[in-house]
PDB file of C-alpha atoms in Angstrom:
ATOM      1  CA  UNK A1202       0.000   0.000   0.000  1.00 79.00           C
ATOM      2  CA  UNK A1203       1.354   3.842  -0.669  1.00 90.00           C
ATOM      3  CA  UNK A1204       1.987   6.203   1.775  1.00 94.00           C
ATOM      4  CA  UNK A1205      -0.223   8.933   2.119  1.00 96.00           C
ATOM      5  CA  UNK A1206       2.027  12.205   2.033  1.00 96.00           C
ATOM      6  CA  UNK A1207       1.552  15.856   3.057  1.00 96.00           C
ATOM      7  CA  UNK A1208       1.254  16.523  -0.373  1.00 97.00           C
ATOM      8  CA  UNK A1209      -1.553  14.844  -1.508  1.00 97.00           C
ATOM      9  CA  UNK A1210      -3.243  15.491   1.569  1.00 97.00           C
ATOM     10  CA  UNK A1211      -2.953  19.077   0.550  1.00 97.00           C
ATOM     11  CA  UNK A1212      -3.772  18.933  -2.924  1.00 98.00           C
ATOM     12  CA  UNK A1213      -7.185  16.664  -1.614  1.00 98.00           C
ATOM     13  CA  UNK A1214      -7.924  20.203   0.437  1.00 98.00           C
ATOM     14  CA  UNK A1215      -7.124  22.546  -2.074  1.00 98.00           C
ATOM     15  CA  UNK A1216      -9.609  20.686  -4.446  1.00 97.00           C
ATOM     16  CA  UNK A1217     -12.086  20.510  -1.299  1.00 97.00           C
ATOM     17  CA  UNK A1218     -11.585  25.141  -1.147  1.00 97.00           C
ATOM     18  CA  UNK A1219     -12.328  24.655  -4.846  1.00 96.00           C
ATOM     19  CA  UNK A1220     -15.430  22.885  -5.001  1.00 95.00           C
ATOM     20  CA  UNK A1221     -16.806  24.433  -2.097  1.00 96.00           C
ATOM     21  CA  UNK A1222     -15.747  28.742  -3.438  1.00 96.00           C
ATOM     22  CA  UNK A1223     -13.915  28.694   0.241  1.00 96.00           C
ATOM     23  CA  UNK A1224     -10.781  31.000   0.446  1.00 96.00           C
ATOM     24  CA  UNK A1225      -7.541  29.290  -0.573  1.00 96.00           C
ATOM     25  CA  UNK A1226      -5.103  30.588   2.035  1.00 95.00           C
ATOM     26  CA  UNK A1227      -6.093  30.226   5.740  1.00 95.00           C
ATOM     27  CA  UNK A1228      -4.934  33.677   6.327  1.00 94.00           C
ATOM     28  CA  UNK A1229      -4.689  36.953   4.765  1.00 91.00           C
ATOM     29  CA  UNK A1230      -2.074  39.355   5.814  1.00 87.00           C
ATOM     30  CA  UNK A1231      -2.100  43.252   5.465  1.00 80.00           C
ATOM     31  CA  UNK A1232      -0.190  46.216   5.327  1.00 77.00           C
ATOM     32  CA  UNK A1233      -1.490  49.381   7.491  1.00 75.00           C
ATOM     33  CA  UNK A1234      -0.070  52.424   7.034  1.00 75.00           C
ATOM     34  CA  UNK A1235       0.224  54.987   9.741  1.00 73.00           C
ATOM     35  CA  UNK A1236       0.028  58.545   9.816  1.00 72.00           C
ATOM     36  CA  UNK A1237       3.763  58.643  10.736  1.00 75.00           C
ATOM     37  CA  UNK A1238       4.730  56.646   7.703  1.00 71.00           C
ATOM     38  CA  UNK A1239       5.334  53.000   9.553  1.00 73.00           C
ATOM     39  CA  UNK A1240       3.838  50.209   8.712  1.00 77.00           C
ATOM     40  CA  UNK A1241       1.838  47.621  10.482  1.00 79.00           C
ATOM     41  CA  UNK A1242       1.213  43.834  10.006  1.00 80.00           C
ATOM     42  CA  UNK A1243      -2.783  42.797  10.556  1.00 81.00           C
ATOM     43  CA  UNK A1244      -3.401  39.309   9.815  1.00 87.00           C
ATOM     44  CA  UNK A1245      -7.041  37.707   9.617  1.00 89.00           C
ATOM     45  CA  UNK A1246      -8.142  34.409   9.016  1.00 93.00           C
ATOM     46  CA  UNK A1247     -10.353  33.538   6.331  1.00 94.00           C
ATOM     47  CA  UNK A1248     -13.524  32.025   7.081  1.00 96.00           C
ATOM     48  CA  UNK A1249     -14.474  29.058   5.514  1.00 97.00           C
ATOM     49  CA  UNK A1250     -11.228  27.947   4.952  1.00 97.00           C
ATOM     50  CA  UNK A1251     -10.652  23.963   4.727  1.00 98.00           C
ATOM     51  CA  UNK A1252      -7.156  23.138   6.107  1.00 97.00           C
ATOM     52  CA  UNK A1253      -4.847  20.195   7.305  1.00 97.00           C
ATOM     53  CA  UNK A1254      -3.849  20.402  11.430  1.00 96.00           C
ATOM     54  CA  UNK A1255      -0.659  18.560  12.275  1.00 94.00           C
ATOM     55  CA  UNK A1256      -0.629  17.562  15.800  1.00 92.00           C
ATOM     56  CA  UNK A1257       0.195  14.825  18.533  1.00 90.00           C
ATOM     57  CA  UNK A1258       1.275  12.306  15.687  1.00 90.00           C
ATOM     58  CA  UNK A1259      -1.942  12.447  13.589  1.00 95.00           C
ATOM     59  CA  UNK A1260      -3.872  14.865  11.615  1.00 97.00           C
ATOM     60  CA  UNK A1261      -7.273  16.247  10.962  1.00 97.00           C
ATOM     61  CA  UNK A1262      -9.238  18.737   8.687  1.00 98.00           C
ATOM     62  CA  UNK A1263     -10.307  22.070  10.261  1.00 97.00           C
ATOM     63  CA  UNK A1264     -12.629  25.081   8.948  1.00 98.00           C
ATOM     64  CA  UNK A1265     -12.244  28.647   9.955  1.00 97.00           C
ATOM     65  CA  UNK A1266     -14.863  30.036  11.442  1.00 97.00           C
ATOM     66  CA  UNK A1267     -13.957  32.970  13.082  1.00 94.00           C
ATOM     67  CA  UNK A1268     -11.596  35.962  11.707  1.00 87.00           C
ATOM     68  CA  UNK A1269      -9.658  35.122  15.106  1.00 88.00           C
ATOM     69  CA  UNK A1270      -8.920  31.848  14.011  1.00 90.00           C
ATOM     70  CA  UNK A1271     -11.209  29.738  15.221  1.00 94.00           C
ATOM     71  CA  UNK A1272     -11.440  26.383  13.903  1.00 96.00           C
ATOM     72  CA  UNK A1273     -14.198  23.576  13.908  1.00 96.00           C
ATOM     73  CA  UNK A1274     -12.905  19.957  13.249  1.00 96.00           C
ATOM     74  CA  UNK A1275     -15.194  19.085  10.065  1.00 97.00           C
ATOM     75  CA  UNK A1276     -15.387  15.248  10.510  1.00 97.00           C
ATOM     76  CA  UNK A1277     -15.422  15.374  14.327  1.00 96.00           C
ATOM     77  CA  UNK A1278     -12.855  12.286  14.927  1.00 94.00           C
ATOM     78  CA  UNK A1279     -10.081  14.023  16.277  1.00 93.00           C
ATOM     79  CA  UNK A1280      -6.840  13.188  14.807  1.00 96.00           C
ATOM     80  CA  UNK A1281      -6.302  10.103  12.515  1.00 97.00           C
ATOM     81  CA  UNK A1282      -3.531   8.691  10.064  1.00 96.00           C
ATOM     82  CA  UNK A1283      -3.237  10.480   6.988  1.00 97.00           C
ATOM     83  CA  UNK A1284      -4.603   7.470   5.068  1.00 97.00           C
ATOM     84  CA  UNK A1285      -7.957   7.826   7.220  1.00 97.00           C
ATOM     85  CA  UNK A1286      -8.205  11.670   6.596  1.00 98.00           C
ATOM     86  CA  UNK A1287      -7.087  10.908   2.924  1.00 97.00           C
ATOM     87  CA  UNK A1288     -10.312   8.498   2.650  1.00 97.00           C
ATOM     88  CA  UNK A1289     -12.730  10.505   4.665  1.00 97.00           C
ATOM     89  CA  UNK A1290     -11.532  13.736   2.619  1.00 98.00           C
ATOM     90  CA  UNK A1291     -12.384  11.693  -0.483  1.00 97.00           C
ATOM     91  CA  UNK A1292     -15.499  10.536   0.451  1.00 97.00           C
ATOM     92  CA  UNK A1293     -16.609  14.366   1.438  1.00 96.00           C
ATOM     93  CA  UNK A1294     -15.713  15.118  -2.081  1.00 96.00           C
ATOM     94  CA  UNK A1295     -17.793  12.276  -3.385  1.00 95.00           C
ATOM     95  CA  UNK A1296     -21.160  14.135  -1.002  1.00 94.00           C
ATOM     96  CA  UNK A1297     -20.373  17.137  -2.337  1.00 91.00           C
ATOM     97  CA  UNK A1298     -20.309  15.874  -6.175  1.00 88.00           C
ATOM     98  CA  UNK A1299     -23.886  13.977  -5.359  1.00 87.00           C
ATOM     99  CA  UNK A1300     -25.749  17.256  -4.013  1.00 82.00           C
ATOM    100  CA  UNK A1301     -25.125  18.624  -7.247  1.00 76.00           C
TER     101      UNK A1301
END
């Protein structure tokens, strides 16, 4: 059996933003100008952004929901092998291609 990579786990997610219209990057930085000619940094998240989270060994796909960065775990299992997230990822892809 192949090894799931990082990858194709990513490219899976990026087709997932695509099919759903969601924003592409899970942030969006800025440039603010001050009166005094410096510039500051303002970073937001963009909502409705599908992404991969890497943590304790395992991984899982999250969705923006808040400018803040808050994040809801879209399959609600917590983290799992890549291979798992790879299927379930595919499978959401197949739901979304039957509502249409």
């Amino acid at each position: 059996m192949q090894r799931i990579t990082e990858k194709q786990l990513q490219a899976v997610v990026d087709r997932i933003n695509r099919e759903t219209n969601s924003p592409m990057e899970s942030y969006t930085r800025s440039v603010i100008t001050a009166s005094n000619g410096g510039n500051t940094f303002h970073t937001v998240a963009n909502i409705g952004n599908y992404h991969i989270s890497f943590s304790y060994g395992g991984v899982s796909l999250h969705r923006m929901v808040s400018t803040g960065g808050g994040v809801t775990d879209v399959f609600r299992i917590g983290r799992v092998s890549k291979r798992e997230l790879y299927n379930h990822m595919h499978a959401f892809l197949c739901g979304l291609d039957s509502t249409r």
